[in-house]
XYZ file of C-alpha atoms in Angstrom:
430
model
C 176.088 -109.740 -42.890
C 175.578 -106.866 -44.763
C 176.265 -103.320 -43.341
C 172.383 -102.616 -43.545
C 171.422 -105.314 -41.583
C 174.196 -105.155 -38.762
C 172.775 -101.797 -38.520
C 169.316 -103.187 -38.275
C 170.561 -105.452 -35.697
C 172.294 -102.845 -33.596
C 169.161 -100.644 -33.448
C 166.740 -103.691 -32.453
C 169.291 -104.644 -29.504
C 169.041 -101.006 -28.324
C 165.528 -100.770 -28.234
C 165.139 -103.994 -26.745
C 167.119 -102.966 -23.793
C 165.015 -100.065 -23.356
C 161.450 -101.336 -23.483
C 159.829 -101.484 -19.819
C 159.575 -104.530 -18.323
C 156.731 -104.833 -15.386
C 157.516 -106.537 -12.110
C 153.309 -106.288 -11.518
C 152.638 -109.920 -13.535
C 155.458 -111.466 -12.083
C 158.460 -110.843 -9.596
C 161.890 -109.697 -10.842
C 165.049 -110.877 -8.765
C 167.953 -108.719 -9.208
C 171.435 -110.335 -8.651
C 173.849 -107.463 -8.895
C 177.780 -107.847 -7.725
C 176.728 -105.637 -4.154
C 174.127 -103.622 -3.146
C 174.305 -100.094 -1.201
C 172.133 -98.196 0.702
C 172.752 -95.348 3.068
C 173.651 -95.900 6.348
C 174.448 -99.434 5.715
C 177.841 -101.237 4.658
C 178.421 -102.257 1.124
C 176.634 -105.658 0.906
C 178.497 -108.284 -1.514
C 176.800 -110.928 -3.236
C 173.053 -109.560 -2.058
C 170.149 -110.166 -4.030
C 167.005 -108.066 -4.388
C 163.435 -109.324 -4.956
C 160.872 -107.127 -6.326
C 157.329 -108.044 -6.265
C 154.720 -105.573 -7.847
C 156.063 -101.987 -7.332
C 157.846 -102.616 -3.903
C 160.919 -104.286 -2.703
C 159.669 -107.519 -0.932
C 163.279 -108.791 0.237
C 166.939 -107.978 0.137
C 170.002 -110.347 1.419
C 171.843 -112.912 0.778
C 170.839 -115.657 -1.936
C 169.819 -118.042 0.979
C 167.748 -115.512 2.919
C 165.744 -114.476 -0.019
C 163.066 -116.964 -1.506
C 161.967 -116.233 -4.857
C 158.850 -117.468 -6.018
C 158.649 -119.761 -8.950
C 158.474 -117.852 -12.466
C 160.724 -115.067 -11.021
C 162.320 -112.937 -13.664
C 166.180 -113.215 -13.059
C 168.336 -110.316 -13.966
C 171.897 -110.719 -13.527
C 173.879 -107.734 -13.306
C 177.522 -108.536 -13.009
C 180.187 -106.431 -11.908
C 177.360 -103.684 -10.997
C 176.359 -101.946 -7.748
C 172.707 -101.791 -7.130
C 171.408 -98.487 -5.668
C 168.633 -96.627 -4.830
C 167.325 -94.695 -7.585
C 168.996 -91.417 -7.838
C 167.557 -88.085 -6.953
C 167.923 -84.409 -8.080
C 165.771 -82.400 -6.410
C 166.503 -78.670 -8.166
C 165.717 -79.748 -12.057
C 164.146 -77.546 -14.676
C 162.694 -79.951 -17.422
C 161.294 -76.991 -19.305
C 164.564 -75.432 -20.135
C 167.421 -76.575 -21.995
C 171.366 -75.784 -21.881
C 171.751 -71.809 -22.812
C 174.350 -72.354 -25.220
C 171.765 -74.080 -27.424
C 169.393 -70.944 -26.783
C 169.356 -68.151 -23.971
C 166.889 -67.982 -21.122
C 165.334 -65.148 -22.796
C 164.620 -66.639 -25.872
C 163.508 -69.756 -24.411
C 160.725 -67.744 -22.607
C 159.699 -65.321 -25.030
C 160.254 -67.158 -28.411
C 159.450 -71.285 -27.726
C 155.787 -71.856 -27.397
C 154.770 -73.558 -24.534
C 153.453 -76.971 -26.573
C 157.030 -76.987 -27.984
C 158.511 -76.817 -24.655
C 156.270 -78.962 -23.021
C 157.125 -81.703 -25.867
C 160.655 -81.112 -25.498
C 160.550 -81.621 -21.683
C 158.823 -84.873 -22.034
C 161.941 -86.341 -24.052
C 164.261 -84.524 -21.322
C 162.251 -86.493 -18.720
C 162.838 -89.681 -20.512
C 166.712 -88.938 -20.933
C 166.842 -88.434 -17.125
C 165.185 -91.261 -16.276
C 167.526 -93.846 -18.702
C 170.390 -91.799 -16.689
C 169.430 -93.709 -13.491
C 167.607 -90.461 -12.006
C 164.158 -91.672 -10.932
C 162.974 -88.821 -8.908
C 163.271 -84.884 -9.560
C 162.272 -81.912 -7.562
C 161.318 -79.545 -10.665
C 161.161 -75.862 -9.172
C 159.723 -73.881 -11.730
C 158.262 -74.030 -15.470
C 160.347 -70.910 -16.230
C 157.292 -69.320 -18.033
C 155.660 -72.082 -19.562
C 152.715 -71.849 -16.785
C 151.278 -75.249 -15.207
C 152.604 -77.367 -18.074
C 154.503 -79.400 -15.119
C 151.439 -80.943 -14.161
C 150.385 -82.075 -17.194
C 153.701 -83.789 -17.760
C 153.736 -85.710 -14.130
C 150.317 -86.739 -15.200
C 151.393 -88.267 -18.318
C 154.289 -89.931 -16.404
C 152.034 -91.166 -13.931
C 149.417 -92.522 -16.396
C 152.653 -94.210 -18.217
C 151.672 -92.230 -21.238
C 155.758 -91.183 -21.445
C 158.347 -92.367 -19.562
C 160.163 -90.328 -17.084
C 161.271 -89.599 -13.130
C 158.808 -89.254 -10.583
C 158.289 -85.557 -10.322
C 157.505 -83.370 -7.482
C 156.370 -79.937 -8.946
C 156.600 -76.052 -7.903
C 154.618 -75.047 -11.096
C 155.091 -71.059 -11.732
C 156.856 -70.028 -8.743
C 156.949 -66.896 -7.364
C 158.876 -63.608 -7.596
C 158.594 -60.098 -6.371
C 157.066 -57.694 -9.153
C 159.566 -56.537 -11.943
C 162.394 -58.711 -10.313
C 163.125 -61.280 -12.372
C 162.702 -61.845 -16.419
C 162.567 -61.047 -18.821
C 163.708 -57.837 -16.718
C 161.397 -54.878 -17.810
C 164.706 -52.670 -17.906
C 165.916 -55.115 -20.973
C 162.709 -54.105 -23.122
C 161.003 -50.623 -24.378
C 158.919 -49.114 -21.601
C 155.801 -49.311 -23.619
C 155.603 -52.916 -24.289
C 153.334 -54.721 -22.193
C 152.708 -57.945 -21.432
C 155.478 -59.958 -22.192
C 155.647 -63.815 -20.811
C 157.594 -63.843 -17.405
C 159.477 -66.431 -16.024
C 157.443 -66.936 -12.859
C 154.467 -65.489 -10.849
C 154.786 -61.674 -10.046
C 153.394 -60.525 -6.550
C 153.651 -57.803 -4.385
C 152.547 -57.471 -0.628
C 150.890 -59.722 1.747
C 147.463 -60.225 0.060
C 148.957 -60.924 -3.421
C 151.822 -63.230 -2.041
C 148.834 -65.200 -0.238
C 146.856 -65.184 -3.642
C 149.698 -66.355 -5.614
C 150.412 -69.414 -3.202
C 146.788 -70.506 -3.189
C 146.212 -70.389 -6.651
C 149.508 -72.361 -7.459
C 148.578 -74.900 -4.539
C 144.864 -75.060 -5.961
C 146.213 -76.041 -9.631
C 148.258 -78.744 -7.580
C 151.990 -77.784 -7.242
C 153.791 -80.235 -4.706
C 155.918 -77.324 -3.513
C 155.832 -73.465 -3.389
C 159.043 -71.922 -4.788
C 159.825 -68.325 -3.918
C 162.792 -66.148 -5.092
C 163.975 -64.400 -1.757
C 166.371 -62.159 -4.123
C 167.378 -61.656 -7.550
C 169.395 -59.565 -9.820
C 167.216 -56.149 -9.420
C 169.632 -54.065 -7.799
C 171.646 -51.221 -9.557
C 173.632 -52.547 -12.188
C 171.761 -55.673 -11.978
C 173.442 -56.832 -8.648
C 171.506 -59.371 -6.492
C 169.337 -58.087 -3.782
C 166.539 -59.057 -2.014
C 163.190 -59.127 -3.089
C 160.486 -59.714 -0.673
C 160.488 -58.417 2.829
C 160.098 -60.650 5.772
C 156.706 -60.080 6.182
C 155.895 -61.067 2.936
C 158.247 -64.213 3.265
C 156.551 -65.105 6.496
C 152.873 -64.802 5.055
C 154.047 -67.087 1.952
C 155.674 -69.238 4.099
C 152.511 -69.361 6.477
C 150.174 -69.949 3.424
C 152.232 -72.766 1.977
C 152.366 -74.536 5.257
C 149.033 -74.211 5.677
C 147.962 -76.071 2.686
C 150.523 -78.905 3.669
C 153.098 -77.849 1.414
C 157.078 -77.361 1.682
C 158.564 -74.042 0.579
C 162.129 -73.798 -1.399
C 163.509 -70.604 -1.714
C 166.175 -69.454 -4.650
C 168.288 -67.342 -2.408
C 172.012 -66.425 -3.345
C 172.622 -63.632 -1.074
C 173.185 -63.743 2.650
C 170.124 -61.409 3.632
C 168.181 -63.003 1.263
C 168.811 -66.407 2.651
C 168.708 -65.013 6.036
C 165.115 -63.580 5.599
C 163.762 -66.868 3.660
C 165.275 -69.230 6.938
C 163.611 -66.617 9.439
C 160.407 -66.894 7.693
C 160.599 -70.582 8.001
C 161.235 -72.021 4.278
C 162.143 -75.649 4.167
C 165.037 -75.346 1.529
C 167.649 -73.081 0.152
C 168.702 -73.072 -3.204
C 172.018 -72.129 -4.583
C 173.021 -70.123 -1.750
C 176.374 -69.160 -3.111
C 177.394 -65.828 -1.013
C 176.107 -67.589 2.338
C 177.821 -66.923 5.445
C 178.848 -69.131 8.411
C 176.370 -67.333 10.427
C 173.678 -67.726 7.820
C 174.585 -71.479 7.351
C 174.391 -72.150 11.015
C 171.126 -70.484 11.314
C 169.931 -73.112 8.128
C 171.642 -76.116 10.505
C 169.957 -75.104 13.972
C 166.320 -74.776 12.320
C 166.711 -77.966 9.951
C 166.588 -75.786 6.672
C 167.987 -77.985 3.724
C 170.697 -76.415 0.861
C 170.626 -77.515 -2.423
C 173.842 -76.130 -3.983
C 173.621 -76.473 -7.689
C 177.149 -76.694 -7.911
C 177.255 -77.680 -11.816
C 175.215 -74.560 -12.600
C 178.165 -72.255 -11.980
C 180.356 -74.834 -14.070
C 177.863 -74.443 -16.927
C 177.883 -70.433 -16.551
C 181.338 -70.227 -16.723
C 181.493 -72.613 -19.830
C 178.722 -70.440 -21.533
C 179.646 -66.793 -20.687
C 183.237 -66.788 -19.091
C 185.153 -69.093 -21.416
C 185.869 -71.887 -19.160
C 186.961 -75.021 -20.310
C 186.633 -78.061 -17.903
C 189.692 -79.475 -17.241
C 191.680 -76.546 -18.814
C 190.786 -73.642 -17.438
C 191.301 -72.436 -13.571
C 187.841 -72.330 -12.052
C 186.233 -69.096 -12.697
C 185.108 -66.752 -9.551
C 181.851 -68.013 -9.244
C 182.872 -71.825 -9.074
C 185.085 -70.880 -6.370
C 182.448 -69.014 -4.466
C 179.973 -71.929 -4.868
C 183.079 -74.123 -3.529
C 183.465 -72.079 -0.538
C 179.643 -71.556 0.399
C 179.296 -75.710 0.007
C 182.565 -76.058 2.155
C 181.049 -73.495 4.824
C 177.773 -75.488 4.750
C 179.503 -78.916 5.503
C 181.453 -77.241 8.661
C 178.102 -75.767 9.953
C 176.233 -78.990 9.745
C 173.581 -78.179 7.362
C 171.489 -80.735 5.762
C 172.806 -80.891 2.059
C 170.732 -82.470 -0.553
C 171.639 -83.230 -4.664
C 170.102 -80.609 -6.455
C 171.792 -79.198 -9.587
C 169.678 -76.748 -11.535
C 169.717 -79.036 -14.302
C 168.263 -77.510 -17.501
C 170.867 -74.893 -17.153
C 172.919 -77.779 -18.423
C 171.884 -81.021 -20.239
C 169.296 -83.191 -19.014
C 170.758 -86.631 -18.547
C 174.167 -85.414 -17.328
C 172.720 -85.116 -13.501
C 175.493 -87.121 -12.013
C 177.868 -84.113 -12.494
C 176.333 -82.511 -9.379
C 177.715 -85.489 -7.424
C 181.106 -85.128 -8.918
C 181.064 -81.842 -8.183
C 180.202 -82.488 -4.491
C 182.845 -84.971 -4.230
C 185.522 -82.619 -5.816
C 184.247 -79.490 -3.625
C 184.721 -81.623 -0.217
C 182.277 -84.534 0.172
C 183.223 -88.276 0.311
C 181.346 -90.592 -2.605
C 179.638 -91.646 0.028
C 178.370 -88.450 1.439
C 177.269 -87.497 -2.315
C 175.257 -90.653 -2.982
C 173.524 -90.260 0.640
C 172.943 -86.829 -0.506
C 171.061 -87.952 -3.992
C 169.206 -90.696 -2.216
C 168.651 -90.938 1.344
C 168.884 -87.053 2.125
C 167.033 -85.748 -0.724
C 164.062 -88.307 0.047
C 164.167 -86.951 3.429
C 163.756 -83.163 2.210
C 160.988 -84.361 -0.125
C 159.366 -85.947 3.147
C 159.427 -89.505 1.287
C 161.852 -91.366 3.052
C 159.958 -94.214 4.282
C 159.393 -95.004 0.611
C 162.233 -93.854 -1.210
C 165.967 -93.630 -1.155
C 167.049 -96.784 0.392
C 167.165 -100.533 -0.598
C 164.872 -101.955 1.872
C 161.898 -104.566 2.265
C 158.878 -102.500 1.824
C 160.072 -99.184 -0.013
C 159.156 -98.458 -3.363
C 160.989 -100.622 -6.080
C 163.333 -97.526 -7.579
C 166.510 -98.842 -8.485
C 169.556 -98.116 -10.690
C 172.750 -100.210 -11.219
C 176.070 -98.813 -12.292
C 179.044 -100.612 -13.631
C 181.736 -100.531 -11.012
C 182.004 -99.293 -7.198
C 180.818 -95.139 -6.766
C 181.297 -95.723 -3.060
C 185.030 -95.412 -4.001
C 184.840 -93.613 -7.452
C 181.956 -91.519 -7.847
C 182.197 -91.380 -11.622
C 180.598 -94.954 -11.578
C 177.475 -93.143 -11.696
C 177.844 -92.046 -15.497
C 177.954 -96.044 -16.572
C 174.114 -96.989 -15.580
C 173.609 -100.603 -16.805
C 169.836 -100.847 -15.194
C 167.155 -98.336 -14.133
C 163.916 -99.439 -12.250
C 161.223 -96.937 -11.443
C 158.334 -98.249 -9.249
C 158.889 -101.817 -10.189
C 159.396 -101.452 -13.751
C 162.558 -101.862 -15.745
C 163.287 -98.964 -18.347
C 166.795 -100.042 -18.901
C 168.479 -103.390 -18.694
C 171.817 -104.941 -19.605
C-alpha cells in the first residue's frame, strides 16, 4: 500500500469515528465493561439502552430488552459514565501563553472569537464534557447566545451550554484596566458590563436576563486596590439588589470572589455559587455550607497562571504560592462541608483538557469518586438539572461518556475517552 493511500485510509477512519450517530431513528444499546453513576456501586457487565434522546433502561443484559434493529455499540474495557460537566468555562478565551487576555479583548474581532469558540466547543465535547456553564464572554458581548443556539440547532457540535452573557463588574474595576491606558483614551472594549449603584446594577441584570442569560455572573471583588491588590468591588446593598433582581427573574447568580470579604458579602447577598474563593477562611466556608452556596474551585487556572507567569514546570517545579493557596482553600471548603462542583476556568488553559480539574481535585484531597461526583451529579444539582442530567438512570437525558479503564480508582482514565454521546447522539465512538 502506498504511503499516500495509507494516510487517506487513516484520515477516513478518524473522520468516521467522529461522525454523529443519532439514536432518534433507532435504539442504541451500549455494552461497556462497567457502568458508574454517582451514589451507586460500580455495575460490572451492565448495558444501557438509549431510545430517542433518553436512557430507557440500564441494568444487567437479562433485564434490558432491546427492540429489534437496535444498533449495538461494544465498549470493551471501558467504564460508562454520565457526561462530564465543567461549570466554570470561557469558550471565548484561549490560553494566555498564546495571546494575553488584554490582547484577546482589545485586538481579536468578535466574529473571529465566535468562530474560534465554536471550534473550542467541539473540542470540549469530544473530550467527554457534554455540559458547560460558560461564565462570561470576556468582551465578546452576547455572542455566547448565538453559539448556544447554533449548538442546539446542530449547526455545530458542542456541549450543552448554560451562559452568563457579559457578566457584571463595578465601574473601572475590571479590564482592560483604565490605569493601564492613557487618561484620554475613551470607549475601549471591556471584559464585562460596568455598573455603579443599585439602579445601574438592576438595569444590567434585567438587560442580560432579557437577552437570554441563563445565569447572572457578578464580580464581587477584583484587582482594583492599591498596587493591583484584590479588593471587594460592590457594596452589600448593590449585591443584594443584583441577587434579588436575578432571582426574581428565575435566574441563579454566580459570584467571582477571591477575597474573604468579597466572598462574605456575596454569600450574605444570597448568591448561588462562589467561583475561585482562593482566600476563603474557615468562617466564610462554614457560612457557605450553612447557606447552601456551592463552590467552584478552579484549581487548574492557578496551575496555568504559574506556568505562564511564574516559570512553573508541571512535575518539575514546586507548586507556586498561588497553587498552595488554592489547595488550602479547597481543603478548608472540604472540611467545612461545602457543596463543591467541578469548575476549572478553562479558556485560561486549553479547551479539551478540562479533565485536568478533576485530577487536581484528587491531588488536593478528594477521592476519585468524589471528583467524578463533583463533575456529574453535583454540577447537575448546581445547575438545577439533577432530574435530567448527571446520572445513568432510566428517563434521564442520554448524555454519556465512555473512558478506557476505571476512573473510580485512577482518575487519569478520564483522559482516554472512547465514546461521547449527548442528547442521544453519538459524536465519538470506537
